[in-house]
Amino acid sequence: MSKQKKPFIPYIFGAVIGFINGFFGGGGGMVAVPLLEKAYSYKEKNAHATSIAIILPVSVVSAIVYLVGTDIKWDVLGACSAGVFAGGLLGAVLLKKSNNALIGYLFCLVMAVAGVKMIF
Amino acid sequence: MKYVWIFLTGIAGGLLGGMGMGGGTLLIPALTLFFGLDQSLSQAINLVAFIPMATGAIIVHAKNKLIKTEGLIPIAACALAVSVGASFLEQIVNGVLQKKIFGIFLCLLALYQFFTLQKGGNSTENAKFAKKKKPHGKRNCL
């Protein structure tokens, strides 16, 4: 059952998710999943699946804006996209076999280092 | 040779994404920092690269009836509308400032991820690290 009492809540969620995904070119899913879990009491798998259903059309629309306004290097885009697809399949297989918490902490560390490097 | 490295970087990003950790948040800085790509281009690549994988995932999730509709329409509609404006804003900001803002965003995400892991849960939950409550009234009195 939804615990939502205010009708404008989903629109605020949508605005936050859309802004993050559009302005940063990604990251909307990382916000969408916990929002769906906490505000709508979604189970983890449902939150993940539903977040992709939200993020996919958002990413398509944002991608169009970026492709029109940015000088695209199509060769780089192609090579990277192929890698992402292959990695995604592998990641889905590894998901069940790995120590996710350890990888999670490592991910935090790498994100923080990359973040600091980008700021300075 | 450059394409091999870019392909491998894509694999790393896709791997993290496939494991539910938001691979784009590392793919974008990798493309910007290691390959010297423009921040906008890195973000555009991440957005485009996400689409085929997400399409496949959606088909599987829909078949398994994992997609729920509660809240979906208003959230998605508003997200779509705002993302257009946000994407145009990014095109205006761009460059060095965009890179720095993205860096701040990454640091905030890292903090959020760290505290979520400390609590022992979220999309990368590992049962071993979750804090378990002891059942009441089951002390072993020898």
mmCIF file of C-alpha atoms in Angstrom:
data_model
loop_
_atom_site.group_PDB
_atom_site.id
_atom_site.type_symbol
_atom_site.label_atom_id
_atom_site.label_comp_id
_atom_site.label_asym_id
_atom_site.label_seq_id
_atom_site.Cartn_x
_atom_site.Cartn_y
_atom_site.Cartn_z
ATOM 1 C CA MET A 1 0.000 0.000 0.000
ATOM 2 C CA SER A 2 1.290 3.495 -0.768
ATOM 3 C CA LYS A 3 2.017 5.752 2.166
ATOM 4 C CA GLN A 4 1.696 8.812 -0.051
ATOM 5 C CA LYS A 5 -0.706 11.412 1.272
ATOM 6 C CA LYS A 6 0.130 14.419 -0.875
ATOM 7 C CA PRO A 7 -0.767 14.218 -4.573
ATOM 8 C CA PHE A 8 2.140 16.403 -5.733
ATOM 9 C CA ILE A 9 4.796 14.072 -4.278
ATOM 10 C CA PRO A 10 5.237 11.958 -7.469
ATOM 11 C CA TYR A 11 5.699 15.165 -9.487
ATOM 12 C CA ILE A 12 8.461 16.331 -7.142
ATOM 13 C CA PHE A 13 10.125 12.921 -7.404
ATOM 14 C CA GLY A 14 9.841 13.060 -11.173
ATOM 15 C CA ALA A 15 11.318 16.558 -11.282
ATOM 16 C CA VAL A 16 14.316 15.523 -9.173
ATOM 17 C CA ILE A 17 14.925 12.351 -11.191
ATOM 18 C CA GLY A 18 14.519 14.187 -14.496
ATOM 19 C CA PHE A 19 16.791 17.037 -13.492
ATOM 20 C CA ILE A 20 19.597 14.775 -12.300
ATOM 21 C CA ASN A 21 19.422 12.510 -15.327
ATOM 22 C CA GLY A 22 19.196 15.395 -17.763
ATOM 23 C CA PHE A 23 21.795 17.701 -16.227
ATOM 24 C CA PHE A 24 24.357 15.028 -15.341
ATOM 25 C CA GLY A 25 23.706 12.620 -18.189
ATOM 26 C CA GLY A 26 22.913 9.835 -15.733
ATOM 27 C CA GLY A 27 22.443 9.031 -12.080
ATOM 28 C CA GLY A 28 18.659 9.275 -12.200
ATOM 29 C CA GLY A 29 18.306 5.597 -11.387
ATOM 30 C CA MET A 30 20.386 5.955 -8.238
ATOM 31 C CA VAL A 31 17.825 8.457 -6.996
ATOM 32 C CA ALA A 32 14.736 6.718 -8.386
ATOM 33 C CA VAL A 33 15.342 3.345 -6.720
ATOM 34 C CA PRO A 34 15.458 4.548 -3.084
ATOM 35 C CA LEU A 35 12.580 6.979 -3.728
ATOM 36 C CA LEU A 36 10.371 4.176 -4.995
ATOM 37 C CA GLU A 37 11.389 1.879 -2.137
ATOM 38 C CA LYS A 38 10.738 4.415 0.577
ATOM 39 C CA ALA A 39 7.753 6.379 -0.708
ATOM 40 C CA TYR A 40 5.854 3.563 -2.418
ATOM 41 C CA SER A 41 7.165 0.629 -0.384
ATOM 42 C CA TYR A 42 8.396 -1.082 -3.525
ATOM 43 C CA LYS A 43 10.439 -4.218 -3.066
ATOM 44 C CA GLU A 44 14.023 -3.909 -4.323
ATOM 45 C CA LYS A 45 13.474 -5.787 -7.595
ATOM 46 C CA ASN A 46 10.312 -3.816 -8.371
ATOM 47 C CA ALA A 47 12.092 -0.538 -7.613
ATOM 48 C CA HIS A 48 14.942 -1.428 -9.968
ATOM 49 C CA ALA A 49 12.633 -2.558 -12.754
ATOM 50 C CA THR A 50 10.300 0.410 -12.440
ATOM 51 C CA SER A 51 13.179 2.887 -12.245
ATOM 52 C CA ILE A 52 14.438 1.643 -15.622
ATOM 53 C CA ALA A 53 10.933 2.153 -17.009
ATOM 54 C CA ILE A 54 11.190 5.783 -15.857
ATOM 55 C CA ILE A 55 14.824 6.417 -16.785
ATOM 56 C CA LEU A 56 14.754 4.867 -20.266
ATOM 57 C CA PRO A 57 12.399 7.392 -21.919
ATOM 58 C CA VAL A 58 14.050 10.201 -19.932
ATOM 59 C CA SER A 59 17.452 9.123 -21.249
ATOM 60 C CA VAL A 60 16.172 8.912 -24.827
ATOM 61 C CA VAL A 61 14.837 12.458 -24.686
ATOM 62 C CA SER A 62 17.973 13.824 -23.012
ATOM 63 C CA ALA A 63 20.168 11.946 -25.478
ATOM 64 C CA ILE A 64 18.389 13.670 -28.373
ATOM 65 C CA VAL A 65 19.027 17.102 -26.840
ATOM 66 C CA TYR A 66 22.680 16.247 -26.232
ATOM 67 C CA LEU A 67 23.201 14.750 -29.703
ATOM 68 C CA VAL A 68 21.785 17.859 -31.357
ATOM 69 C CA GLY A 69 23.785 20.301 -29.240
ATOM 70 C CA THR A 70 27.103 18.476 -28.814
ATOM 71 C CA ASP A 71 29.907 17.752 -31.246
ATOM 72 C CA ILE A 72 29.602 13.954 -31.203
ATOM 73 C CA LYS A 73 32.546 11.651 -31.887
ATOM 74 C CA TRP A 74 30.554 8.752 -33.343
ATOM 75 C CA ASP A 75 33.495 6.331 -33.356
ATOM 76 C CA VAL A 76 34.048 6.825 -29.630
ATOM 77 C CA LEU A 77 30.324 6.587 -28.936
ATOM 78 C CA GLY A 78 30.080 3.326 -30.863
ATOM 79 C CA ALA A 79 33.078 1.698 -29.160
ATOM 80 C CA CYS A 80 31.931 2.750 -25.717
ATOM 81 C CA SER A 81 28.300 1.710 -26.247
ATOM 82 C CA ALA A 82 29.402 -1.740 -27.404
ATOM 83 C CA GLY A 83 31.514 -2.074 -24.247
ATOM 84 C CA VAL A 84 28.683 -0.913 -21.997
ATOM 85 C CA PHE A 85 26.319 -3.464 -23.532
ATOM 86 C CA ALA A 86 28.805 -6.308 -23.120
ATOM 87 C CA GLY A 87 29.668 -5.198 -19.584
ATOM 88 C CA GLY A 88 26.025 -4.908 -18.662
ATOM 89 C CA LEU A 89 25.352 -8.519 -19.635
ATOM 90 C CA LEU A 90 28.382 -9.662 -17.677
ATOM 91 C CA GLY A 91 27.407 -7.525 -14.686
ATOM 92 C CA ALA A 92 23.930 -9.021 -14.574
ATOM 93 C CA VAL A 93 25.494 -12.505 -14.443
ATOM 94 C CA LEU A 94 28.009 -11.500 -11.768
ATOM 95 C CA LEU A 95 25.358 -9.768 -9.674
ATOM 96 C CA LYS A 96 24.396 -12.931 -7.898
ATOM 97 C CA LYS A 97 27.914 -14.248 -7.398
ATOM 98 C CA SER A 98 29.841 -11.354 -5.954
ATOM 99 C CA ASN A 99 30.330 -9.727 -2.595
ATOM 100 C CA ASN A 100 28.246 -6.696 -3.378
ATOM 101 C CA ALA A 101 29.002 -4.770 -0.193
ATOM 102 C CA LEU A 102 32.752 -4.935 -0.801
ATOM 103 C CA ILE A 103 32.281 -3.770 -4.372
ATOM 104 C CA GLY A 104 29.896 -1.127 -3.081
ATOM 105 C CA TYR A 105 32.560 0.350 -0.770
ATOM 106 C CA LEU A 106 35.131 0.223 -3.542
ATOM 107 C CA PHE A 107 32.659 2.005 -5.796
ATOM 108 C CA CYS A 108 32.255 4.718 -3.135
ATOM 109 C CA LEU A 109 35.985 5.222 -2.935
ATOM 110 C CA VAL A 110 36.448 5.444 -6.688
ATOM 111 C CA MET A 111 33.488 7.844 -7.004
ATOM 112 C CA ALA A 112 34.917 10.090 -4.279
ATOM 113 C CA VAL A 113 38.390 10.122 -5.859
ATOM 114 C CA ALA A 114 36.956 10.812 -9.310
ATOM 115 C CA GLY A 115 34.722 13.519 -7.865
ATOM 116 C CA VAL A 116 37.593 15.324 -6.166
ATOM 117 C CA LYS A 117 39.716 15.041 -9.315
ATOM 118 C CA MET A 118 36.947 16.611 -11.354
ATOM 119 C CA ILE A 119 36.438 19.466 -8.906
ATOM 120 C CA PHE A 120 40.107 20.372 -8.830
ATOM 121 C CA MET B 1 44.323 1.009 -29.875
ATOM 122 C CA LYS B 2 42.412 3.930 -28.359
ATOM 123 C CA TYR B 3 39.156 2.194 -29.262
ATOM 124 C CA VAL B 4 40.175 -0.899 -27.323
ATOM 125 C CA TRP B 5 40.660 1.166 -24.181
ATOM 126 C CA ILE B 6 37.378 2.963 -24.734
ATOM 127 C CA PHE B 7 35.638 -0.385 -25.259
ATOM 128 C CA LEU B 8 37.177 -1.718 -22.039
ATOM 129 C CA THR B 9 36.118 1.418 -20.184
ATOM 130 C CA GLY B 10 32.620 0.854 -21.511
ATOM 131 C CA ILE B 11 32.745 -2.720 -20.217
ATOM 132 C CA ALA B 12 33.716 -1.467 -16.758
ATOM 133 C CA GLY B 13 30.849 1.015 -16.765
ATOM 134 C CA GLY B 14 28.395 -1.554 -18.069
ATOM 135 C CA LEU B 15 29.596 -4.083 -15.500
ATOM 136 C CA LEU B 16 28.839 -1.726 -12.631
ATOM 137 C CA GLY B 17 25.530 -0.794 -14.204
ATOM 138 C CA GLY B 18 24.618 -4.445 -14.652
ATOM 139 C CA MET B 19 25.335 -5.019 -10.979
ATOM 140 C CA GLY B 20 22.952 -2.226 -10.055
ATOM 141 C CA MET B 21 25.529 0.359 -9.087
ATOM 142 C CA GLY B 22 24.945 3.111 -11.604
ATOM 143 C CA GLY B 23 27.826 2.547 -13.989
ATOM 144 C CA GLY B 24 27.401 5.889 -15.677
ATOM 145 C CA THR B 25 28.588 7.741 -12.628
ATOM 146 C CA LEU B 26 32.040 6.245 -13.213
ATOM 147 C CA LEU B 27 31.919 5.974 -16.996
ATOM 148 C CA ILE B 28 31.466 9.729 -17.394
ATOM 149 C CA PRO B 29 34.485 10.786 -15.280
ATOM 150 C CA ALA B 30 36.545 7.995 -16.865
ATOM 151 C CA LEU B 31 35.843 9.339 -20.340
ATOM 152 C CA THR B 32 36.490 12.931 -19.244
ATOM 153 C CA LEU B 33 39.582 12.323 -17.097
ATOM 154 C CA PHE B 34 41.333 9.470 -18.943
ATOM 155 C CA PHE B 35 40.414 10.230 -22.528
ATOM 156 C CA GLY B 36 40.111 14.011 -22.254
ATOM 157 C CA LEU B 37 36.638 14.068 -23.770
ATOM 158 C CA ASP B 38 34.412 17.094 -23.383
ATOM 159 C CA GLN B 39 32.117 16.685 -20.342
ATOM 160 C CA SER B 40 29.006 17.071 -22.499
ATOM 161 C CA LEU B 41 30.242 14.401 -24.885
ATOM 162 C CA SER B 42 30.967 11.999 -22.005
ATOM 163 C CA GLN B 43 27.466 12.548 -20.658
ATOM 164 C CA ALA B 44 25.939 12.115 -24.115
ATOM 165 C CA ILE B 45 27.829 8.835 -24.586
ATOM 166 C CA ASN B 46 26.589 7.567 -21.235
ATOM 167 C CA LEU B 47 22.991 8.420 -22.101
ATOM 168 C CA VAL B 48 23.146 6.764 -25.501
ATOM 169 C CA ALA B 49 25.054 3.717 -24.233
ATOM 170 C CA PHE B 50 22.401 3.139 -21.566
ATOM 171 C CA ILE B 51 19.544 2.843 -24.060
ATOM 172 C CA PRO B 52 20.152 -0.618 -25.631
ATOM 173 C CA MET B 53 20.884 -2.263 -22.295
ATOM 174 C CA ALA B 54 17.895 -0.648 -20.624
ATOM 175 C CA THR B 55 15.610 -1.678 -23.498
ATOM 176 C CA GLY B 56 16.656 -5.303 -23.075
ATOM 177 C CA ALA B 57 16.248 -5.067 -19.312
ATOM 178 C CA ILE B 58 12.759 -3.554 -19.618
ATOM 179 C CA ILE B 59 11.608 -6.403 -21.874
ATOM 180 C CA VAL B 60 12.829 -8.973 -19.363
ATOM 181 C CA HIS B 61 11.378 -7.093 -16.381
ATOM 182 C CA ALA B 62 8.027 -6.662 -18.115
ATOM 183 C CA LYS B 63 7.927 -10.392 -18.916
ATOM 184 C CA ASN B 64 8.646 -11.153 -15.273
ATOM 185 C CA LYS B 65 5.992 -8.624 -14.221
ATOM 186 C CA LEU B 66 8.420 -6.689 -12.073
ATOM 187 C CA ILE B 67 7.421 -3.227 -13.281
ATOM 188 C CA LYS B 68 4.856 -1.639 -11.023
ATOM 189 C CA THR B 69 2.559 1.154 -12.074
ATOM 190 C CA GLU B 70 1.868 2.914 -8.779
ATOM 191 C CA GLY B 71 3.194 6.438 -9.194
ATOM 192 C CA LEU B 72 4.817 5.529 -12.514
ATOM 193 C CA ILE B 73 2.860 7.824 -14.862
ATOM 194 C CA PRO B 74 3.157 11.123 -12.936
ATOM 195 C CA ILE B 75 6.797 10.464 -12.001
ATOM 196 C CA ALA B 76 7.786 9.538 -15.564
ATOM 197 C CA ALA B 77 5.818 12.392 -17.146
ATOM 198 C CA CYS B 78 7.336 15.007 -14.870
ATOM 199 C CA ALA B 79 10.807 13.479 -15.187
ATOM 200 C CA LEU B 80 10.517 13.640 -18.985
ATOM 201 C CA ALA B 81 9.477 17.280 -18.970
ATOM 202 C CA VAL B 82 12.149 18.410 -16.504
ATOM 203 C CA SER B 83 14.894 16.373 -18.175
ATOM 204 C CA VAL B 84 14.437 18.325 -21.402
ATOM 205 C CA GLY B 85 15.021 21.613 -19.602
ATOM 206 C CA ALA B 86 17.896 20.161 -17.582
ATOM 207 C CA SER B 87 19.558 18.854 -20.754
ATOM 208 C CA PHE B 88 19.329 22.261 -22.393
ATOM 209 C CA LEU B 89 20.703 23.848 -19.217
ATOM 210 C CA GLU B 90 23.655 21.465 -19.358
ATOM 211 C CA GLN B 91 24.362 22.538 -22.925
ATOM 212 C CA ILE B 92 24.501 26.145 -21.727
ATOM 213 C CA VAL B 93 26.678 25.468 -18.653
ATOM 214 C CA ASN B 94 29.056 22.922 -20.280
ATOM 215 C CA GLY B 95 32.841 23.039 -20.090
ATOM 216 C CA VAL B 96 34.949 23.368 -16.960
ATOM 217 C CA LEU B 97 32.078 24.491 -14.717
ATOM 218 C CA GLN B 98 29.983 21.464 -15.730
ATOM 219 C CA LYS B 99 32.915 19.205 -14.889
ATOM 220 C CA LYS B 100 33.296 20.735 -11.420
ATOM 221 C CA ILE B 101 29.562 20.513 -10.706
ATOM 222 C CA PHE B 102 29.631 16.878 -11.793
ATOM 223 C CA GLY B 103 32.556 16.316 -9.430
ATOM 224 C CA ILE B 104 30.530 17.694 -6.514
ATOM 225 C CA PHE B 105 27.608 15.468 -7.528
ATOM 226 C CA LEU B 106 29.929 12.416 -7.523
ATOM 227 C CA CYS B 107 31.216 13.240 -4.035
ATOM 228 C CA LEU B 108 27.646 13.579 -2.740
ATOM 229 C CA LEU B 109 26.693 10.265 -4.367
ATOM 230 C CA ALA B 110 29.746 8.615 -2.795
ATOM 231 C CA LEU B 111 28.677 9.861 0.640
ATOM 232 C CA TYR B 112 25.103 8.708 0.108
ATOM 233 C CA GLN B 113 26.275 5.280 -1.084
ATOM 234 C CA PHE B 114 28.656 4.977 1.888
ATOM 235 C CA PHE B 115 25.997 5.731 4.498
ATOM 236 C CA THR B 116 23.515 3.439 2.776
ATOM 237 C CA LEU B 117 26.055 0.597 2.872
ATOM 238 C CA GLN B 118 26.742 1.332 6.539
ATOM 239 C CA LYS B 119 23.053 0.787 7.242
ATOM 240 C CA GLY B 120 23.424 -2.541 5.464
ATOM 241 C CA GLY B 121 20.996 -2.171 2.645
ATOM 242 C CA ASN B 122 19.878 -0.798 -0.779
ATOM 243 C CA SER B 123 20.357 -1.973 -4.326
ATOM 244 C CA THR B 124 23.711 -3.629 -3.600
ATOM 245 C CA GLU B 125 22.546 -5.257 -0.413
ATOM 246 C CA ASN B 126 24.641 -8.066 0.958
ATOM 247 C CA ALA B 127 23.012 -10.002 3.768
ATOM 248 C CA LYS B 128 26.293 -10.594 5.599
ATOM 249 C CA PHE B 129 26.734 -6.882 6.158
ATOM 250 C CA ALA B 130 23.166 -6.133 7.169
ATOM 251 C CA LYS B 131 22.692 -5.518 10.887
ATOM 252 C CA LYS B 132 20.456 -8.223 12.257
ATOM 253 C CA LYS B 133 18.270 -7.709 15.285
ATOM 254 C CA LYS B 134 18.594 -10.362 17.977
ATOM 255 C CA PRO B 135 15.304 -12.106 18.735
ATOM 256 C CA HIS B 136 13.790 -11.273 22.118
ATOM 257 C CA GLY B 137 13.839 -13.697 25.001
ATOM 258 C CA LYS B 138 16.370 -16.090 23.541
ATOM 259 C CA ARG B 139 19.369 -15.545 25.753
ATOM 260 C CA ASN B 140 21.367 -18.604 26.422
ATOM 261 C CA CYS B 141 21.637 -18.878 30.208
ATOM 262 C CA LEU B 142 24.192 -21.450 31.230
#
